[in-house]
DNA sequence: TAGATTTGTGCAATCGATTGCATTTTTTAT
DNA sequence: ATAAAAAATGCAATCGATTGCACAAATCTA
């Protein structure tokens, strides 16, 4: 017995002694095909185990039914959650989701983006790599008019849909919280300043200081890549200052954690003697001791919204671009609450 | 000016006044085309911004260059890491990765798997849903001879490539560790027993008891879905027993964590009065207080291996199936080390 | 220089589904 | 019963890349 191939509409047509066009139309429930034939075809298709070949219809329709998503790292909780949200919405709408990760490398990002173009994704959702500072590879999408959505790490100079959380406001509020708790000298661990995300967090920090009449002290701001090691080094730097800070706002929870461990191991009490807050609400920040105050970003929602935006562009040919700013939520925990309420 | 379409090989052919076949061959570096023509074509393709339409070639070649991956939940660290590993290997090999999540629901899994068939994935990598107990939707792959790889949550009755960690051994060793630490009555929080993963962890636990001449006490084993709440409830149950255990081996870190918090909040000292160990090495287990002893699974490696297996099947038409058992690693932390070494 | 090779290109069919237009069949009106 | 209108179906081209085979051009042989 030779290999059994997948049945096609032609096989169904032959079986029923009708034309392939009729089969095609019937399967799409085209009203021009009589009810009777449609049912007959549906049944035959079912019994023959027919499944439409999407490569063929995609080719003909010039539509891949695929959404691409590019993130720095898939196994980062925030990004994984965004992907999860995208998948949920896309799947319901009948789209497939192709993923790839840049590992925060510029060259890989370029390579990925080109591959996404090659497979003719109907739209691309992307959060750019830390390394990325030029954007020709993304401008192609605008030129070719392929829907493009940036999330979290956006590119201001490209006009398209964008979704961010209110980084500035989040940073402002949590810095204000530190001030409210009576901390006097507040340091900041800032992330790469080529990313608006981290620019904004820094801005929120500075605005909170300004609003409370606290002078901005550049020596209290450390800029790095926000790894565990970076957090520890920053903490070490802070503690070595002649007049060290008594609290620090970290641009992510990872550095908040390693800084906290460093400070704690120095025998400094948290939050009594030193306050720490992070950003992102990583799962661990809730369960470490002391638990870390932070800003929660609605990652899953962000993914859903990103998918909705891109689907609108794809299907309704929405022409206007918006920038969604999703609200962040301040979550206060042990690491910064030294006042009793 | 009307819409500028993507150039095709026909456009290149027209431009150079040659045939599309020649262009096609030249772009594939077919030696039958002269060096000179090949270069000419390469240059024209470049200047025209030509990108092969993969839908067209996929259709013709009956190959989608796509690997599907189905996991219960994308934003679970373990699964996200596996996906990350798959993506890395697949991308290097020129394959795209399409993802979908079952949310541990049987019906969604079926729906996803059918959609993967519809887009004609060249292979599927899957970890089945907790709910899944019948497997017709997966047997289709065997029938149609589409490469299939199970990882972590496998289906024993389907003969194909599989990758697991040594759950039984991991469970055995960490239970043995508890015994070595002098714990006498060791409980177990078991996961859904329709999954081999959790069967094996339970088996390892029982074997360790047996080896040490400890009678198996059914009242010390709780089976549930391993959520945070389940862990807390289990702990509550254990502590309410007339003769409660003095240690517990939890089938995942999530229940280990919530059980630990419950026990700790009861004022019981960990590890002095009560030992806790988990499974999976979730990122948080290292940073909570006390840190949780656990079994690390090489998730990223698992993803890489899964991709390699499936690529071998796809490209070299490898006929034999193997079951890779990756070694797990025992990571001892504060929650179970009460003896000084 | 004619004939045999080798090398380079092109023709046309193919992959499977879709669709404008033409054609056939059925229904309705007169 | 017959023309006109409506409904159902089929033909053939198309989407873009690939490839077996045929044919043409260049090179070699005697």
mmCIF file of N, CA and C in Angstrom, chain A residues 19-73:
data_model
loop_
_atom_site.group_PDB
_atom_site.id
_atom_site.type_symbol
_atom_site.label_atom_id
_atom_site.label_comp_id
_atom_site.label_asym_id
_atom_site.label_seq_id
_atom_site.Cartn_x
_atom_site.Cartn_y
_atom_site.Cartn_z
ATOM 1 N N UNK A 19 -17.309 19.801 -9.498
ATOM 2 C CA UNK A 19 -16.052 20.513 -9.699
ATOM 3 C C UNK A 19 -15.434 20.980 -8.382
ATOM 4 N N UNK A 20 -14.146 21.208 -8.451
ATOM 5 C CA UNK A 20 -13.432 21.646 -7.256
ATOM 6 C C UNK A 20 -13.925 23.021 -6.795
ATOM 7 N N UNK A 21 -14.313 23.841 -7.754
ATOM 8 C CA UNK A 21 -14.793 25.179 -7.384
ATOM 9 C C UNK A 21 -15.984 25.058 -6.456
ATOM 10 N N UNK A 22 -16.877 24.167 -6.827
ATOM 11 C CA UNK A 22 -18.076 23.984 -6.013
ATOM 12 C C UNK A 22 -17.701 23.518 -4.610
ATOM 13 N N UNK A 23 -16.763 22.615 -4.560
ATOM 14 C CA UNK A 23 -16.332 22.130 -3.254
ATOM 15 C C UNK A 23 -15.758 23.279 -2.439
ATOM 16 N N UNK A 24 -14.900 24.034 -3.071
ATOM 17 C CA UNK A 24 -14.288 25.164 -2.374
ATOM 18 C C UNK A 24 -15.354 26.108 -1.837
ATOM 19 N N UNK A 25 -16.298 26.432 -2.701
ATOM 20 C CA UNK A 25 -17.343 27.364 -2.276
ATOM 21 C C UNK A 25 -18.204 26.761 -1.171
ATOM 22 N N UNK A 26 -18.518 25.513 -1.322
ATOM 23 C CA UNK A 26 -19.369 24.858 -0.324
ATOM 24 C C UNK A 26 -18.702 24.889 1.051
ATOM 25 N N UNK A 27 -17.407 24.621 1.049
ATOM 26 C CA UNK A 27 -16.708 24.571 2.331
ATOM 27 C C UNK A 27 -16.620 25.938 2.988
ATOM 28 N N UNK A 28 -16.763 26.959 2.174
ATOM 29 C CA UNK A 28 -16.773 28.309 2.739
ATOM 30 C C UNK A 28 -18.200 28.769 3.007
ATOM 31 N N UNK A 29 -19.137 27.866 2.864
ATOM 32 C CA UNK A 29 -20.540 28.184 3.068
ATOM 33 C C UNK A 29 -21.029 29.311 2.183
ATOM 34 N N UNK A 30 -20.548 29.295 0.996
ATOM 35 C CA UNK A 30 -20.970 30.284 0.022
ATOM 36 C C UNK A 30 -22.425 30.020 -0.350
ATOM 37 N N UNK A 31 -23.305 31.021 -0.181
ATOM 38 C CA UNK A 31 -24.740 30.817 -0.418
ATOM 39 C C UNK A 31 -25.074 30.479 -1.873
ATOM 40 N N UNK A 32 -24.123 30.670 -2.734
ATOM 41 C CA UNK A 32 -24.402 30.354 -4.135
ATOM 42 C C UNK A 32 -24.452 28.845 -4.377
ATOM 43 N N UNK A 33 -24.005 28.097 -3.410
ATOM 44 C CA UNK A 33 -24.087 26.641 -3.523
ATOM 45 C C UNK A 33 -25.316 26.173 -2.753
ATOM 46 N N UNK A 34 -26.072 25.287 -3.385
ATOM 47 C CA UNK A 34 -27.333 24.868 -2.762
ATOM 48 C C UNK A 34 -27.079 24.142 -1.439
ATOM 49 N N UNK A 35 -28.033 24.275 -0.591
ATOM 50 C CA UNK A 35 -27.973 23.665 0.730
ATOM 51 C C UNK A 35 -27.643 22.182 0.627
ATOM 52 N N UNK A 36 -28.329 21.534 -0.318
ATOM 53 C CA UNK A 36 -28.172 20.094 -0.473
ATOM 54 C C UNK A 36 -26.723 19.715 -0.797
ATOM 55 N N UNK A 37 -26.176 20.353 -1.809
ATOM 56 C CA UNK A 37 -24.787 20.057 -2.209
ATOM 57 C C UNK A 37 -23.837 20.369 -1.070
ATOM 58 N N UNK A 38 -24.093 21.469 -0.399
ATOM 59 C CA UNK A 38 -23.214 21.854 0.688
ATOM 60 C C UNK A 38 -23.136 20.758 1.738
ATOM 61 N N UNK A 39 -24.291 20.224 2.080
ATOM 62 C CA UNK A 39 -24.298 19.176 3.100
ATOM 63 C C UNK A 39 -23.567 17.926 2.616
ATOM 64 N N UNK A 40 -23.861 17.578 1.371
ATOM 65 C CA UNK A 40 -23.227 16.404 0.786
ATOM 66 C C UNK A 40 -21.708 16.557 0.851
ATOM 67 N N UNK A 41 -21.249 17.732 0.486
ATOM 68 C CA UNK A 41 -19.811 17.994 0.462
ATOM 69 C C UNK A 41 -19.227 17.969 1.874
ATOM 70 N N UNK A 42 -19.968 18.571 2.789
ATOM 71 C CA UNK A 42 -19.487 18.598 4.171
ATOM 72 C C UNK A 42 -19.279 17.184 4.694
ATOM 73 N N UNK A 43 -20.239 16.347 4.390
ATOM 74 C CA UNK A 43 -20.148 14.966 4.866
ATOM 75 C C UNK A 43 -18.980 14.224 4.238
ATOM 76 N N UNK A 44 -18.862 14.359 2.921
ATOM 77 C CA UNK A 44 -17.748 13.683 2.241
ATOM 78 C C UNK A 44 -16.402 14.184 2.768
ATOM 79 N N UNK A 45 -16.308 15.490 2.936
ATOM 80 C CA UNK A 45 -15.065 16.070 3.439
ATOM 81 C C UNK A 45 -14.738 15.444 4.790
ATOM 82 N N UNK A 46 -15.744 15.359 5.604
ATOM 83 C CA UNK A 46 -15.562 14.801 6.939
ATOM 84 C C UNK A 46 -15.080 13.348 6.882
ATOM 85 N N UNK A 47 -15.792 12.550 6.083
ATOM 86 C CA UNK A 47 -15.420 11.126 6.040
ATOM 87 C C UNK A 47 -14.063 10.901 5.384
ATOM 88 N N UNK A 48 -13.698 11.785 4.464
ATOM 89 C CA UNK A 48 -12.395 11.612 3.832
ATOM 90 C C UNK A 48 -11.280 12.177 4.698
ATOM 91 N N UNK A 49 -11.672 12.833 5.771
ATOM 92 C CA UNK A 49 -10.667 13.412 6.655
ATOM 93 C C UNK A 49 -9.978 14.606 6.017
ATOM 94 N N UNK A 50 -10.768 15.374 5.287
ATOM 95 C CA UNK A 50 -10.202 16.539 4.615
ATOM 96 C C UNK A 50 -9.862 17.658 5.593
ATOM 97 N N UNK A 51 -8.705 18.241 5.396
ATOM 98 C CA UNK A 51 -8.335 19.460 6.124
ATOM 99 C C UNK A 51 -7.769 20.430 5.122
ATOM 100 N N UNK A 52 -8.309 21.630 5.079
ATOM 101 C CA UNK A 52 -7.818 22.600 4.092
ATOM 102 C C UNK A 52 -6.323 22.811 4.237
ATOM 103 N N UNK A 53 -5.640 22.919 3.152
ATOM 104 C CA UNK A 53 -4.214 23.186 3.164
ATOM 105 C C UNK A 53 -4.016 24.695 3.228
ATOM 106 N N UNK A 54 -3.601 25.139 4.400
ATOM 107 C CA UNK A 54 -3.536 26.593 4.556
ATOM 108 C C UNK A 54 -2.418 27.217 3.745
ATOM 109 N N UNK A 55 -1.418 26.425 3.389
ATOM 110 C CA UNK A 55 -0.377 27.020 2.549
ATOM 111 C C UNK A 55 -0.966 27.436 1.210
ATOM 112 N N UNK A 56 -1.806 26.584 0.691
ATOM 113 C CA UNK A 56 -2.405 26.891 -0.602
ATOM 114 C C UNK A 56 -3.309 28.109 -0.513
ATOM 115 N N UNK A 57 -4.176 28.117 0.492
ATOM 116 C CA UNK A 57 -5.094 29.255 0.550
ATOM 117 C C UNK A 57 -4.361 30.531 0.951
ATOM 118 N N UNK A 58 -3.341 30.383 1.784
ATOM 119 C CA UNK A 58 -2.565 31.566 2.130
ATOM 120 C C UNK A 58 -1.913 32.175 0.897
ATOM 121 N N UNK A 59 -1.401 31.304 0.074
ATOM 122 C CA UNK A 59 -0.746 31.790 -1.142
ATOM 123 C C UNK A 59 -1.744 32.541 -2.007
ATOM 124 N N UNK A 60 -2.857 31.895 -2.215
ATOM 125 C CA UNK A 60 -3.875 32.504 -3.062
ATOM 126 C C UNK A 60 -4.407 33.813 -2.461
ATOM 127 N N UNK A 61 -4.607 33.800 -1.173
ATOM 128 C CA UNK A 61 -5.184 34.976 -0.512
ATOM 129 C C UNK A 61 -4.153 36.025 -0.115
ATOM 130 N N UNK A 62 -2.901 35.704 -0.321
ATOM 131 C CA UNK A 62 -1.834 36.623 0.082
ATOM 132 C C UNK A 62 -1.991 37.028 1.543
ATOM 133 N N UNK A 63 -2.163 36.032 2.366
ATOM 134 C CA UNK A 63 -2.377 36.301 3.789
ATOM 135 C C UNK A 63 -1.927 35.059 4.541
ATOM 136 N N UNK A 64 -1.069 35.234 5.532
ATOM 137 C CA UNK A 64 -0.495 34.060 6.182
ATOM 138 C C UNK A 64 -1.268 33.619 7.413
ATOM 139 N N UNK A 65 -2.189 34.484 7.857
ATOM 140 C CA UNK A 65 -2.927 34.172 9.069
ATOM 141 C C UNK A 65 -1.996 33.945 10.245
ATOM 142 N N UNK A 66 -0.922 34.651 10.216
ATOM 143 C CA UNK A 66 0.097 34.471 11.237
ATOM 144 C C UNK A 66 0.535 35.812 11.804
ATOM 145 N N UNK A 67 0.667 35.824 13.116
ATOM 146 C CA UNK A 67 1.183 37.017 13.776
ATOM 147 C C UNK A 67 2.542 36.668 14.349
ATOM 148 N N UNK A 68 3.499 37.522 14.105
ATOM 149 C CA UNK A 68 4.823 37.286 14.656
ATOM 150 C C UNK A 68 4.999 38.033 15.968
ATOM 151 N N UNK A 69 5.740 37.443 16.880
ATOM 152 C CA UNK A 69 6.058 38.180 18.100
ATOM 153 C C UNK A 69 7.528 37.996 18.443
ATOM 154 N N UNK A 70 8.165 39.105 18.713
ATOM 155 C CA UNK A 70 9.598 39.086 19.002
ATOM 156 C C UNK A 70 9.823 39.703 20.375
ATOM 157 N N UNK A 71 10.476 38.963 21.226
ATOM 158 C CA UNK A 71 10.781 39.474 22.568
ATOM 159 C C UNK A 71 12.265 39.267 22.836
ATOM 160 N N UNK A 72 12.785 39.984 23.816
ATOM 161 C CA UNK A 72 14.192 39.777 24.148
ATOM 162 C C UNK A 72 14.450 38.350 24.632
ATOM 163 N N UNK A 73 13.610 37.879 25.522
ATOM 164 C CA UNK A 73 13.853 36.567 26.105
ATOM 165 C C UNK A 73 12.524 35.924 26.455
#
